[in-house]
PDB file of C-alpha atoms in Angstrom:
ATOM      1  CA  UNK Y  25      39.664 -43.196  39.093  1.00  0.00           C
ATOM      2  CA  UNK Y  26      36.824 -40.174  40.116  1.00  0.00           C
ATOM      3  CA  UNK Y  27      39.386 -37.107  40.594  1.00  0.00           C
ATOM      4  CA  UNK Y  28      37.069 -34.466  41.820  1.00  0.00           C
ATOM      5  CA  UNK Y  29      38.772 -30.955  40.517  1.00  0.00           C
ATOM      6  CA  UNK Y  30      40.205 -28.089  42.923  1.00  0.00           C
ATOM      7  CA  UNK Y  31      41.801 -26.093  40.835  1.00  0.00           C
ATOM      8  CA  UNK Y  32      42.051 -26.422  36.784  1.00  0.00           C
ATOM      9  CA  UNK Y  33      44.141 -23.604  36.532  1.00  0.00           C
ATOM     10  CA  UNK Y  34      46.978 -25.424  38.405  1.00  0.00           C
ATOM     11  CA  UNK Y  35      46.071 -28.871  37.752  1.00  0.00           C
ATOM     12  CA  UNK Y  36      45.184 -29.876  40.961  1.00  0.00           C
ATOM     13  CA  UNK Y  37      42.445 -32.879  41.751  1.00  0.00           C
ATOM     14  CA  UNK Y  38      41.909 -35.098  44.895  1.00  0.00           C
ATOM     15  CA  UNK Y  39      40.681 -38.601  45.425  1.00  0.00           C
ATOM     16  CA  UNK Y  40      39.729 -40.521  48.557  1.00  0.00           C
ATOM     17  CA  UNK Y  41      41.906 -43.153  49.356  1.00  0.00           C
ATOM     18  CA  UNK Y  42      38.797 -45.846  48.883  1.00  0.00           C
ATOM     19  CA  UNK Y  43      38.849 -44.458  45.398  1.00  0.00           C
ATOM     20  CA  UNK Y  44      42.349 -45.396  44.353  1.00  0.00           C
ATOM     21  CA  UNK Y  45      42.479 -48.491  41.871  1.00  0.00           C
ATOM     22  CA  UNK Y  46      44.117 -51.731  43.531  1.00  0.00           C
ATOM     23  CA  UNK Y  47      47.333 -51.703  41.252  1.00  0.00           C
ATOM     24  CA  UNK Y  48      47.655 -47.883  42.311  1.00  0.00           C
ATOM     25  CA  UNK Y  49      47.554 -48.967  45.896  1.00  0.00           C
ATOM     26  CA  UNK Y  50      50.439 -51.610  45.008  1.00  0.00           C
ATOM     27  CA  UNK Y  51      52.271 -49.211  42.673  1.00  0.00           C
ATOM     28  CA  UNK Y  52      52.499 -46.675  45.523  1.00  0.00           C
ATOM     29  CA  UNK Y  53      53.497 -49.679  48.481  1.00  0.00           C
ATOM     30  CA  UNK Y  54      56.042 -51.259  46.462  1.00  0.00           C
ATOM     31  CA  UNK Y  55      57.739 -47.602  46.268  1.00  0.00           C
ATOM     32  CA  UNK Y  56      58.118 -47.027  50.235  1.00  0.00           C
ATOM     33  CA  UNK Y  57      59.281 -48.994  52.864  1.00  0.00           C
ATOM     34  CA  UNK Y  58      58.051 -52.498  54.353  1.00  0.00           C
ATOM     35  CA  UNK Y  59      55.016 -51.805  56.595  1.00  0.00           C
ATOM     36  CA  UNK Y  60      54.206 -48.571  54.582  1.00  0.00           C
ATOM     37  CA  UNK Y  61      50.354 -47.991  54.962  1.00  0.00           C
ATOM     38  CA  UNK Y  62      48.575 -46.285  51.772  1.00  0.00           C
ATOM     39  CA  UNK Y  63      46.943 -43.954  54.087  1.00  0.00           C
ATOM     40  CA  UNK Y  64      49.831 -42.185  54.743  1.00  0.00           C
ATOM     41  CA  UNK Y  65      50.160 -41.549  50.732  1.00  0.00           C
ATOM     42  CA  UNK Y  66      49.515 -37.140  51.023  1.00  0.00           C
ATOM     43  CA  UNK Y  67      49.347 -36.501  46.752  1.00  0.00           C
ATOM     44  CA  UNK Y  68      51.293 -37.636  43.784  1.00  0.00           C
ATOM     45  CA  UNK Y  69      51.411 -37.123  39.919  1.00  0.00           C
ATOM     46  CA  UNK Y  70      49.081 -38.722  37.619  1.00  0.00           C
ATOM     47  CA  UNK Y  71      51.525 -37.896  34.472  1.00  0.00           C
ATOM     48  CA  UNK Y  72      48.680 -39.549  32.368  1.00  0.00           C
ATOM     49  CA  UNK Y  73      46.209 -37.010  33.015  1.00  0.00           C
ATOM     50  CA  UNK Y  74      49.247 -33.944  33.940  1.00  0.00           C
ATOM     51  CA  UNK Y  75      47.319 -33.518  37.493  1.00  0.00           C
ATOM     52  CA  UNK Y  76      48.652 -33.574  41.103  1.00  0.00           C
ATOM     53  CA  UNK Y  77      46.407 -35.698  43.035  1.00  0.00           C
ATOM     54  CA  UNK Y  78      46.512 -34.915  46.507  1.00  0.00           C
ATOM     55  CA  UNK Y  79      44.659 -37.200  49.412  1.00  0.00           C
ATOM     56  CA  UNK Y  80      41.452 -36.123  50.313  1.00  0.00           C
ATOM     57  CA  UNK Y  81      41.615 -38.286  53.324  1.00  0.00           C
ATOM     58  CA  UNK Y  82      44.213 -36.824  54.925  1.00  0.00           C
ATOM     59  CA  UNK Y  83      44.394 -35.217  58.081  1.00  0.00           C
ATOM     60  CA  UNK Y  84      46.974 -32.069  56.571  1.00  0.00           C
ATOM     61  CA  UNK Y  85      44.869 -31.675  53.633  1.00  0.00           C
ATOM     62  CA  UNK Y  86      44.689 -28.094  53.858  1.00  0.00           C
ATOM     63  CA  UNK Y  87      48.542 -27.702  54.269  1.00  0.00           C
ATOM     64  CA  UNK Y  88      49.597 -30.456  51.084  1.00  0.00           C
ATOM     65  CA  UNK Y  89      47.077 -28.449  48.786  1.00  0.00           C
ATOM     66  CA  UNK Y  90      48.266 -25.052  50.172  1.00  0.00           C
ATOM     67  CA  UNK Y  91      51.640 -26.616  49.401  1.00  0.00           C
ATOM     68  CA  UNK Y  92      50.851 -27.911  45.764  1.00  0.00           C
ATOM     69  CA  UNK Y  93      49.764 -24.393  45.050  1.00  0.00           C
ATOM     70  CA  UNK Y  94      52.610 -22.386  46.481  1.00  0.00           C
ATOM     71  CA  UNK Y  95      54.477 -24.335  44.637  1.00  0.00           C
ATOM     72  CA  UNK Y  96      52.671 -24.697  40.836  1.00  0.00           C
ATOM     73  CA  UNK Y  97      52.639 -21.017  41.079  1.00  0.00           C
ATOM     74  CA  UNK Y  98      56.236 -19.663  42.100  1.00  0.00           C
ATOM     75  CA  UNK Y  99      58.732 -17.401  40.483  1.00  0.00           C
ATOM     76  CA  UNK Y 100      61.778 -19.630  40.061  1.00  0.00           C
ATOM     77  CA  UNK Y 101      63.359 -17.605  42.438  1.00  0.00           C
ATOM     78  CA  UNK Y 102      60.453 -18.215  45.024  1.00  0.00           C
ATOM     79  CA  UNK Y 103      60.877 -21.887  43.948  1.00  0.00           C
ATOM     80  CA  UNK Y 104      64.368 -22.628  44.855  1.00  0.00           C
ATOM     81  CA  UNK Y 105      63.348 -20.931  48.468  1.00  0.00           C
ATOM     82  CA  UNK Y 106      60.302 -23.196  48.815  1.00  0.00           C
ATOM     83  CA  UNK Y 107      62.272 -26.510  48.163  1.00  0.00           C
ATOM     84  CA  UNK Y 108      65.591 -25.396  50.810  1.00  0.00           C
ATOM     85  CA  UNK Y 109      63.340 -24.329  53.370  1.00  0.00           C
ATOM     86  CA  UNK Y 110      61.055 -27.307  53.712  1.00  0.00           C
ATOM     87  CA  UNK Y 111      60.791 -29.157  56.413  1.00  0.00           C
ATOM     88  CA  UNK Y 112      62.289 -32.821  56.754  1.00  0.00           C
ATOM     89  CA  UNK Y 113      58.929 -34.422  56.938  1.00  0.00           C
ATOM     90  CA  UNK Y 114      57.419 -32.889  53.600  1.00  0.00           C
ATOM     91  CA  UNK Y 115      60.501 -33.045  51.481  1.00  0.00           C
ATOM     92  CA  UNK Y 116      59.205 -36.175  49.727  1.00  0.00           C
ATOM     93  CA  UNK Y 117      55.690 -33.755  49.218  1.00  0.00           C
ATOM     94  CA  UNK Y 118      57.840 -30.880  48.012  1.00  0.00           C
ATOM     95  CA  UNK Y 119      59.902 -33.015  45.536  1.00  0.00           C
ATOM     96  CA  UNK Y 120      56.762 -34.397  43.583  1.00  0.00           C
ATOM     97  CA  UNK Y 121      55.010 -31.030  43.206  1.00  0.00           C
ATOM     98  CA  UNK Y 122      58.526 -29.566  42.485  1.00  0.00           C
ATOM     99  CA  UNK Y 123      59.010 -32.412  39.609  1.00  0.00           C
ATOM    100  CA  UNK Y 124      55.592 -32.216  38.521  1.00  0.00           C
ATOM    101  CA  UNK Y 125      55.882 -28.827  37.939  1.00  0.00           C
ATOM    102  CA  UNK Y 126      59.720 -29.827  35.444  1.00  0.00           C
ATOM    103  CA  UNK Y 127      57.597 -32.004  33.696  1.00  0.00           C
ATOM    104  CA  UNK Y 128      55.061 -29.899  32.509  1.00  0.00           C
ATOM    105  CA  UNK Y 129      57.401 -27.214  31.946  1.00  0.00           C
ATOM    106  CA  UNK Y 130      59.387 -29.647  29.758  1.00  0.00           C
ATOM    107  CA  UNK Y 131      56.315 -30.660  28.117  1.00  0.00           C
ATOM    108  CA  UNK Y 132      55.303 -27.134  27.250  1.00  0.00           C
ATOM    109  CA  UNK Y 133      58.836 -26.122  25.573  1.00  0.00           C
ATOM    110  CA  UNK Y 134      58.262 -30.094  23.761  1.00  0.00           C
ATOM    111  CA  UNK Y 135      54.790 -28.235  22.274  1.00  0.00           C
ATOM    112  CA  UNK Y 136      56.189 -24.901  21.665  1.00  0.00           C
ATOM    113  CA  UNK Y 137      59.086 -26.388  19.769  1.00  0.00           C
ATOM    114  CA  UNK Y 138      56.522 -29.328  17.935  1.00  0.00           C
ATOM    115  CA  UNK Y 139      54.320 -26.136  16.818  1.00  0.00           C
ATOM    116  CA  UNK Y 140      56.858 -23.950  15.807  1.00  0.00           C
ATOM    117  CA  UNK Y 141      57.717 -24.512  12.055  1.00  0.00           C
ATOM    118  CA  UNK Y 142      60.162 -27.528  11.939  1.00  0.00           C
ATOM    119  CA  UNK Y 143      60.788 -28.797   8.720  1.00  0.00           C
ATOM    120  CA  UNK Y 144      58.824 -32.629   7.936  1.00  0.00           C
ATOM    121  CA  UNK Y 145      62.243 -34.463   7.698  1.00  0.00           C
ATOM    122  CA  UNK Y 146      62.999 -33.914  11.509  1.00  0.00           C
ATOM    123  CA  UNK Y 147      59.459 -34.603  12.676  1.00  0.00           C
ATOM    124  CA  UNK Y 148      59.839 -38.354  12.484  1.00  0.00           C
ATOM    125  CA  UNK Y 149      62.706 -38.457  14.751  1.00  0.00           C
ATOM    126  CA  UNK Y 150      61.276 -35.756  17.700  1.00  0.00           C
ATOM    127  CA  UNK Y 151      58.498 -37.765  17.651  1.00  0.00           C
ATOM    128  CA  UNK Y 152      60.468 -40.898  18.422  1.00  0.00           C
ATOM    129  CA  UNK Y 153      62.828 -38.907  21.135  1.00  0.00           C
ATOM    130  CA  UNK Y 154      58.899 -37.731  23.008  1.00  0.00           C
ATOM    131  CA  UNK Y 155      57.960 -41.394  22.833  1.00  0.00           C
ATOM    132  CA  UNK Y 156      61.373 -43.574  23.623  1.00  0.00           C
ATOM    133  CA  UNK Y 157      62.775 -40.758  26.193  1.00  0.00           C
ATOM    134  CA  UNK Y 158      62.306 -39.978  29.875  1.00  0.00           C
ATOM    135  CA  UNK Y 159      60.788 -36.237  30.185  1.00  0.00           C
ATOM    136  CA  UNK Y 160      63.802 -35.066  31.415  1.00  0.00           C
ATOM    137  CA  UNK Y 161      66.144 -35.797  29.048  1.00  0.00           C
ATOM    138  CA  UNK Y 162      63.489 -35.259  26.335  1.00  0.00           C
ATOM    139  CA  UNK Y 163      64.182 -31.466  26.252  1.00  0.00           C
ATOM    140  CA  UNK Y 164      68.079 -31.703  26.018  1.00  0.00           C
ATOM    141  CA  UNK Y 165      67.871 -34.960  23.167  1.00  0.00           C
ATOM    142  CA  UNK Y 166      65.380 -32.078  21.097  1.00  0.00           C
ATOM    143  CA  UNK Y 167      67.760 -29.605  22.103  1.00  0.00           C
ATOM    144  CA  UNK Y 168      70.730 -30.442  20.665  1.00  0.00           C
ATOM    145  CA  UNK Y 169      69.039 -32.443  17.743  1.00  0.00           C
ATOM    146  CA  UNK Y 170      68.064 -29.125  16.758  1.00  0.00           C
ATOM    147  CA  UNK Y 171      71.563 -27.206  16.976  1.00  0.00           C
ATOM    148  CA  UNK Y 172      72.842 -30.462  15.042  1.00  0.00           C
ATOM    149  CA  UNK Y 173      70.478 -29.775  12.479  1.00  0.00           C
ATOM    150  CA  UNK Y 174      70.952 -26.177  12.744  1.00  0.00           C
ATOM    151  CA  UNK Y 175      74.890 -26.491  11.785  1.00  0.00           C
ATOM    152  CA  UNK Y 176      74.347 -29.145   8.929  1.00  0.00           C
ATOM    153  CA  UNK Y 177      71.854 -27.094   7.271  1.00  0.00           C
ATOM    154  CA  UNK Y 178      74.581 -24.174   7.991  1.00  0.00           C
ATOM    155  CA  UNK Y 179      77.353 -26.158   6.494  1.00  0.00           C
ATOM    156  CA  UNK Y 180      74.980 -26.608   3.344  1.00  0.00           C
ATOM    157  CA  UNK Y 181      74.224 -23.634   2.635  1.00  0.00           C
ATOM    158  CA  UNK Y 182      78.468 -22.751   2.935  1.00  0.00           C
ATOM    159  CA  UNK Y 183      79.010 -25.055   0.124  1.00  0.00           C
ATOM    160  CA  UNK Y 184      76.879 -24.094  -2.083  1.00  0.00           C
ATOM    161  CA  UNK Y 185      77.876 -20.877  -1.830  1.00  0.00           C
TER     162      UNK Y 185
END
């Protein structure tokens, strides 16, 4: 698809509607309700790429990508705000950017803790849990495979002594 960039530091691309591929067209209808017309679609997550896409073609342009922005760069204090005071009609908007954002937070603790120095017997089995599990749960699987690790190697080190 021809993203054209808005802002790298956030992530944030748009694409005309005319643009979009047919199975994204079909991907997005067979989300929303019967008689659901794509160009009401105002941005979404393209996890492949980590980008929110927002529609170029839209009439509130302007407000999603002022939206997307507010949101990408919030305190988590600021956050919480931002998500109980939206409106009803951009809640679904809200939610995407607002899980967008989780996901590349949960991705960038997933790096941190892949780069940090993990011994090459637990490799095999993060790499599994990044490729098997859903983001979400990704982080807490990693998690507490490391505190399991943590309190065998603990235990070892008892016995020997």
């Amino acid at each position: 698809m021809k993203y054209r960039m808005i802002n790298k530091e956030l992530r944030i691309a748009d694409i005309s509607i005319s643009d979009l591929t047919m199975y994204h067209v079909q991907h997005f209808l067979s989300q929303w309700d019967d008689g659901a017309q794509i160009g009401t679609l105002t941005l979404f997550h393209d996890a492949k790429n980590d980008l929110v896409v927002l529609n170029r073609d839209s009439k509130d342009y302007k407000r999603y990508l002022d939206i997307a922005e507010s949101i990408l760069s919030a305190s988590e204090e600021d956050l919480v705000k931002l998500q109980n005071e939206a409106p009803e009609n951009l809640a679904d908007t809200v939610r995407v950017v607002i899980e967008c954002r989780r996901i590349r937070l949960a991705h960038g603790e997933i790096d941190k803790a892949l780069h940090n120095i993990i011994d090459r017997k637990y490799r095999p089995v993060l790499n599994h849990v990044s490729k098997t599990e859903s983001i979400s749960s990704c982080a807490a699987i990693a998690f507490r495979y490391g505190m399991m690790c943590g309190k065998r190697e603990e235990r070892a080190r008892r016995k020997k002594q």
